[in-house]
Coordinates of C-alpha atoms in Angstrom, one line a residue:
X1 CA -20.3 3.9 -15.4
X2 CA -21.6 5.5 -18.6
X3 CA -23.1 2.1 -19.6
X4 CA -24.8 1.7 -16.2
X5 CA -26.1 5.3 -16.4
X6 CA -27.5 4.6 -19.9
X7 CA -29.2 1.5 -18.7
X8 CA -30.8 3.4 -15.8
X9 CA -32.0 6.1 -18.1
X10 CA -33.5 3.5 -20.5
X11 CA -35.3 1.8 -17.6
X12 CA -36.6 5.2 -16.5
X13 CA -37.8 6.0 -20.0
X14 CA -39.7 2.7 -20.2
X15 CA -41.3 2.9 -16.7
X16 CA -42.1 6.7 -16.7
X17 CA -41.9 8.1 -20.3
X18 CA -43.7 11.4 -19.3
X19 CA -41.3 12.0 -16.4
X20 CA -38.3 11.1 -18.6
X21 CA -39.4 13.6 -21.3
X22 CA -40.0 16.3 -18.7
X23 CA -36.6 15.7 -17.1
X24 CA -34.9 15.8 -20.5
X25 CA -36.7 19.0 -21.5
X26 CA -35.9 20.8 -18.3
X27 CA -32.3 19.6 -18.5
X28 CA -32.1 21.0 -22.1
X29 CA -33.6 24.3 -21.1
X30 CA -31.2 24.5 -18.1
X31 CA -28.2 24.0 -20.4
X32 CA -29.5 26.6 -22.8
X33 CA -30.0 29.1 -20.0
X34 CA -26.5 28.5 -18.6
X35 CA -24.8 29.0 -22.0
X36 CA -26.9 32.1 -22.8
X37 CA -26.3 33.6 -19.4
X38 CA -22.5 33.6 -19.8
X39 CA -22.7 35.0 -23.3
X40 CA -25.1 37.8 -22.7
X41 CA -23.8 38.9 -19.3
X42 CA -20.4 39.6 -20.9
X43 CA -22.0 41.7 -23.6
X44 CA -24.2 43.6 -21.1
X45 CA -21.3 44.3 -18.9
X46 CA -19.5 46.0 -21.8
X47 CA -22.4 48.0 -23.2
X48 CA -24.9 48.6 -20.4
X49 CA -23.0 50.6 -17.8
X50 CA -21.0 53.1 -19.9
X51 CA -20.6 54.4 -23.4
X52 CA -17.1 53.7 -24.7
X53 CA -15.4 52.4 -27.8
X54 CA -16.3 48.7 -27.9
X55 CA -13.6 47.9 -30.4
X56 CA -10.9 48.0 -27.8
X57 CA -10.6 47.0 -24.2
X58 CA -10.6 49.7 -21.5
X59 CA -12.5 53.0 -21.5
X60 CA -11.4 54.7 -24.7
X61 CA -13.9 57.4 -25.8
X62 CA -16.1 56.3 -28.6
X63 CA -15.2 59.4 -30.6
X64 CA -11.5 58.5 -30.3
X65 CA -11.9 55.6 -32.6
X66 CA -9.6 56.5 -35.5
X67 CA -11.8 55.1 -38.2
X68 CA -14.8 57.1 -37.0
X69 CA -12.7 60.2 -36.5
X70 CA -11.3 60.0 -40.1
X71 CA -14.8 59.6 -41.6
X72 CA -16.0 62.6 -39.5
X73 CA -13.1 64.7 -40.7
X74 CA -13.7 63.7 -44.3
X75 CA -17.3 64.8 -44.2
X76 CA -16.3 68.0 -42.4
X77 CA -14.0 68.9 -45.3
X78 CA -16.8 68.1 -47.7
X79 CA -19.1 70.4 -45.7
X80 CA -16.5 73.2 -46.1
X81 CA -16.7 72.9 -49.8
X82 CA -20.5 72.8 -49.8
X83 CA -20.7 75.9 -47.4
X84 CA -18.5 77.8 -49.9
X85 CA -20.9 76.9 -52.7
X86 CA -23.9 78.1 -50.6
X87 CA -22.1 81.4 -49.8
X88 CA -21.3 81.8 -53.6
X89 CA -24.9 81.2 -54.7
X90 CA -26.3 83.5 -52.1
X91 CA -23.9 86.2 -53.0
X92 CA -24.8 85.9 -56.7
X93 CA -28.4 86.0 -55.8
X94 CA -28.0 89.2 -53.9
X95 CA -26.2 90.7 -56.9
X96 CA -28.6 89.8 -59.7
X97 CA -31.9 89.7 -57.9
X98 CA -33.5 92.9 -56.6
X99 CA -36.0 91.5 -54.2
X100 CA -36.1 92.3 -50.5
X101 CA -35.3 88.7 -49.5
X102 CA -32.2 88.5 -51.7
X103 CA -30.8 91.6 -50.1
X104 CA -30.9 90.2 -46.6
X105 CA -30.2 86.5 -47.4
X106 CA -26.4 87.0 -47.2
X107 CA -26.6 88.9 -43.9
X108 CA -28.8 86.2 -42.4
X109 CA -26.8 83.2 -43.7
X110 CA -23.2 84.4 -42.9
X111 CA -23.6 84.0 -39.0
X112 CA -25.1 80.6 -39.6
X113 CA -22.3 79.7 -41.9
X114 CA -19.7 80.6 -39.3
X115 CA -21.6 78.6 -36.7
X116 CA -21.9 75.6 -39.0
X117 CA -18.2 75.6 -39.6
X118 CA -17.5 75.6 -35.8
X119 CA -20.1 72.8 -35.3
X120 CA -18.8 70.7 -38.1
X121 CA -15.1 70.8 -37.1
X122 CA -15.8 70.7 -33.4
X123 CA -18.5 68.0 -33.6
X124 CA -16.3 65.2 -32.1
X125 CA -15.6 67.4 -29.1
X126 CA -19.2 68.5 -28.6
X127 CA -20.6 65.0 -29.0
X128 CA -18.0 63.5 -26.6
X129 CA -19.0 66.1 -24.0
X130 CA -22.6 64.9 -24.3
X131 CA -21.5 61.3 -24.0
X132 CA -19.3 62.2 -21.0
X133 CA -22.3 63.8 -19.4
X134 CA -24.3 60.6 -19.9
X135 CA -21.5 58.5 -18.4
X136 CA -21.4 60.9 -15.4
X137 CA -25.1 60.6 -14.8
X138 CA -24.8 56.8 -15.2
X139 CA -22.0 56.8 -12.7
X140 CA -24.1 58.7 -10.2
X141 CA -26.9 56.1 -10.6
X142 CA -24.3 53.3 -10.1
X143 CA -22.9 54.8 -7.0
X144 CA -26.2 55.5 -5.2
X145 CA -26.3 52.3 -3.1
X146 CA -24.6 48.9 -3.3
X147 CA -22.6 47.7 -6.2
X148 CA -24.5 47.5 -9.5
X149 CA -22.8 45.1 -11.9
X150 CA -23.6 42.0 -13.9
X151 CA -23.8 39.9 -10.7
X152 CA -26.3 42.1 -8.9
X153 CA -28.8 42.9 -11.6
X154 CA -32.5 42.0 -10.9
X155 CA -32.3 39.0 -13.2
X156 CA -29.0 37.7 -11.9
X157 CA -30.5 35.4 -9.1
X158 CA -32.9 33.8 -11.6
X159 CA -29.9 32.8 -13.8
X160 CA -27.5 31.8 -11.1
X161 CA -26.1 28.2 -11.4
X162 CA -27.6 27.1 -8.0
X163 CA -31.1 28.4 -9.2
X164 CA -30.8 26.4 -12.5
X165 CA -29.6 23.3 -10.6
X166 CA -32.6 23.6 -8.2
X167 CA -35.0 24.1 -11.1
X168 CA -33.6 21.0 -12.9
X169 CA -33.7 18.8 -9.8
X170 CA -37.3 20.0 -8.9
X171 CA -38.4 19.6 -12.5
X172 CA -40.1 23.0 -12.4
X173 CA -41.1 23.4 -16.0
X174 CA -43.1 26.6 -15.5
X175 CA -40.2 28.5 -14.0
X176 CA -37.9 27.1 -16.7
X177 CA -40.2 28.5 -19.4
X178 CA -40.3 31.9 -17.5
X179 CA -36.5 32.0 -17.4
X180 CA -36.4 31.2 -21.1
X181 CA -38.6 34.2 -21.7
X182 CA -36.3 36.2 -19.4
X183 CA -33.4 35.1 -21.6
X184 CA -35.3 36.3 -24.7
X185 CA -35.9 39.7 -23.1
X186 CA -32.2 40.0 -22.3
X187 CA -31.3 39.1 -25.9
X188 CA -33.6 42.0 -27.0
X189 CA -31.8 44.3 -24.6
X190 CA -28.4 43.2 -25.9
X191 CA -29.5 43.7 -29.5
X192 CA -30.9 47.2 -28.6
X193 CA -27.5 48.2 -27.1
X194 CA -25.6 46.9 -30.1
X195 CA -27.9 48.9 -32.4
X196 CA -27.5 51.9 -30.1
X197 CA -23.7 51.7 -30.6
X198 CA -24.0 51.3 -34.3
X199 CA -26.4 54.3 -34.5
X200 CA -24.1 56.4 -32.4
X201 CA -21.3 55.7 -34.8
X202 CA -23.5 56.8 -37.7
X203 CA -24.5 60.0 -35.9
X204 CA -20.9 60.8 -35.1
X205 CA -19.9 60.4 -38.7
X206 CA -22.8 62.4 -40.1
X207 CA -22.5 65.3 -37.5
X208 CA -20.9 67.7 -40.0
X209 CA -23.8 67.2 -42.4
X210 CA -26.2 68.0 -39.6
X211 CA -24.2 71.2 -39.0
X212 CA -24.6 72.1 -42.7
X213 CA -28.3 71.6 -42.5
X214 CA -28.5 74.5 -39.9
X215 CA -27.5 77.0 -42.5
X216 CA -30.6 77.1 -44.8
X217 CA -34.1 77.7 -43.3
X218 CA -35.6 74.9 -45.4
X219 CA -33.3 72.3 -43.9
X220 CA -33.1 73.3 -40.3
X221 CA -35.9 71.0 -39.4
X222 CA -33.7 68.1 -40.5
X223 CA -30.9 69.3 -38.3
X224 CA -33.3 69.4 -35.3
X225 CA -34.4 65.8 -36.1
X226 CA -30.7 64.7 -36.1
X227 CA -30.2 66.5 -32.7
X228 CA -33.3 64.8 -31.2
X229 CA -32.1 61.4 -32.4
X230 CA -28.6 62.0 -31.0
X231 CA -29.9 63.2 -27.6
X232 CA -32.3 60.4 -27.2
X233 CA -29.8 57.8 -28.3
X234 CA -27.1 59.0 -25.9
X235 CA -29.1 59.7 -22.7
X236 CA -31.4 56.6 -22.8
X237 CA -28.5 54.8 -21.1
X238 CA -28.6 57.1 -18.1
X239 CA -32.4 56.7 -17.8
X240 CA -32.1 52.9 -17.9
X241 CA -29.4 52.9 -15.3
X242 CA -31.6 55.0 -13.0
X243 CA -34.4 52.4 -13.5
X244 CA -32.0 49.6 -12.7
X245 CA -30.8 51.3 -9.5
X246 CA -34.4 51.8 -8.4
X247 CA -35.2 48.1 -9.3
X248 CA -32.2 46.8 -7.3
X249 CA -32.9 49.1 -4.3
X250 CA -36.6 48.1 -4.1
X251 CA -36.1 44.4 -4.8
X252 CA -38.1 42.4 -2.3
X253 CA -36.9 38.9 -3.1
X254 CA -33.6 37.8 -4.5
X255 CA -33.5 34.0 -3.8
X256 CA -34.0 33.1 -7.5
X257 CA -37.6 31.9 -7.0
X258 CA -40.6 32.5 -9.2
X259 CA -41.3 36.0 -7.9
X260 CA -37.7 37.0 -8.6
X261 CA -38.1 36.0 -12.2
X262 CA -41.4 37.9 -12.6
X263 CA -39.8 41.0 -11.1
X264 CA -36.8 40.7 -13.4
X265 CA -39.2 40.4 -16.4
X266 CA -41.0 43.6 -15.3
X267 CA -37.7 45.4 -15.0
X268 CA -36.6 44.4 -18.4
X269 CA -40.0 45.4 -19.8
X270 CA -39.5 48.9 -18.4
X271 CA -35.9 49.1 -19.8
X272 CA -37.1 48.2 -23.2
X273 CA -39.9 50.8 -23.1
X274 CA -37.4 53.7 -22.5
X275 CA -36.4 54.3 -26.1
X276 CA -40.0 54.4 -27.2
X277 CA -41.0 56.8 -24.4
X278 CA -38.1 59.1 -25.2
X279 CA -39.0 59.1 -28.9
X280 CA -42.6 59.9 -28.1
X281 CA -41.6 62.8 -25.8
X282 CA -39.4 64.3 -28.5
X283 CA -42.2 64.0 -31.1
X284 CA -44.6 65.7 -28.7
X285 CA -42.1 68.5 -28.1
X286 CA -41.8 68.9 -31.9
X287 CA -45.5 69.0 -32.4
X288 CA -45.9 71.5 -29.6
X289 CA -43.2 73.7 -31.2
X290 CA -44.9 73.5 -34.6
X291 CA -48.3 74.3 -33.1
X292 CA -47.0 77.4 -31.3
X293 CA -45.2 78.5 -34.5
X294 CA -48.5 78.1 -36.5
X295 CA -50.5 80.0 -33.8
X296 CA -47.9 82.8 -33.9
X297 CA -48.1 83.1 -37.7
X298 CA -51.9 83.1 -37.5
X299 CA -51.9 85.8 -34.9
X300 CA -49.5 88.0 -37.0
X301 CA -51.7 87.6 -40.1
X302 CA -54.8 88.4 -38.0
X303 CA -53.2 91.6 -36.5
X304 CA -51.6 92.8 -39.7
X305 CA -54.7 94.3 -41.4
X306 CA -55.5 96.3 -38.2
X307 CA -51.9 97.5 -37.9
X308 CA -51.9 98.5 -41.6
X309 CA -55.2 100.5 -41.1
X310 CA -53.7 102.2 -38.1
X311 CA -50.6 103.2 -40.1
X312 CA -52.5 104.4 -43.1
X313 CA -55.9 105.8 -42.0
X314 CA -56.4 107.8 -45.2
X315 CA -56.5 104.7 -47.2
X316 CA -59.3 103.3 -45.1
X317 CA -61.4 106.3 -45.9

């Protein structure tokens, strides 16, 4: 049978070379799509719907990873030593310097030191609480309507085996190319979630250092940057699941045709825009905070001469 099939294919290539090339190309794309679908659906099913430890099966919290927890504890102990050094230097400064700032530095820093110690040693608990809140918000989005899983996503009909078979038999090259673009967008989404997990691990390990940065006024801006990065990294998943729920609920065609593929591409485009939008919003918030702080300082400097004249009218004369 294989010899007969080869003879038929050879005859087809001689009689219709363009059709043979087109059929071979679509068959190759269909095979690529089928293989990529199986691989990426499994990864998305693990990363897209919840934030857990990906190194083991099940739903173990990501902060329960013993390697991550040990690194976090090691940095927390190092932060204890550095906090002791900060307190020692501040105390010596208050003793040997006679400026107004040196007198009040220790009183200002001590409450921040106590807070930094609590944040450093309780960072795993506090971060897991934020991750649990994200998972709860994602579960609400998943529960509002029909089942939302790897088989009911907006791009699932375009990658279904029957759709691929129909595309190959109909030699629909245009839709095949669109589905390849869809596969590329899915690959970017998979890569984004793998990067998100790696970034979360780094943020969990460095949380004690972020707590230390809250002590000194000169480094508190870096602590706020870490907090914005952690918040955006965690809660972007809940926002994306809400977008997916809306996309599945308002889907108007799910037969795997051309419009389904275009709709799936639009949904993936929106999902991939979420990290950039959240990053922009946090930067706008930071710029607004800086602007308000600058205006407040300018107002104080502007009102200070008038207040000084009111307190010392004899100097003005």
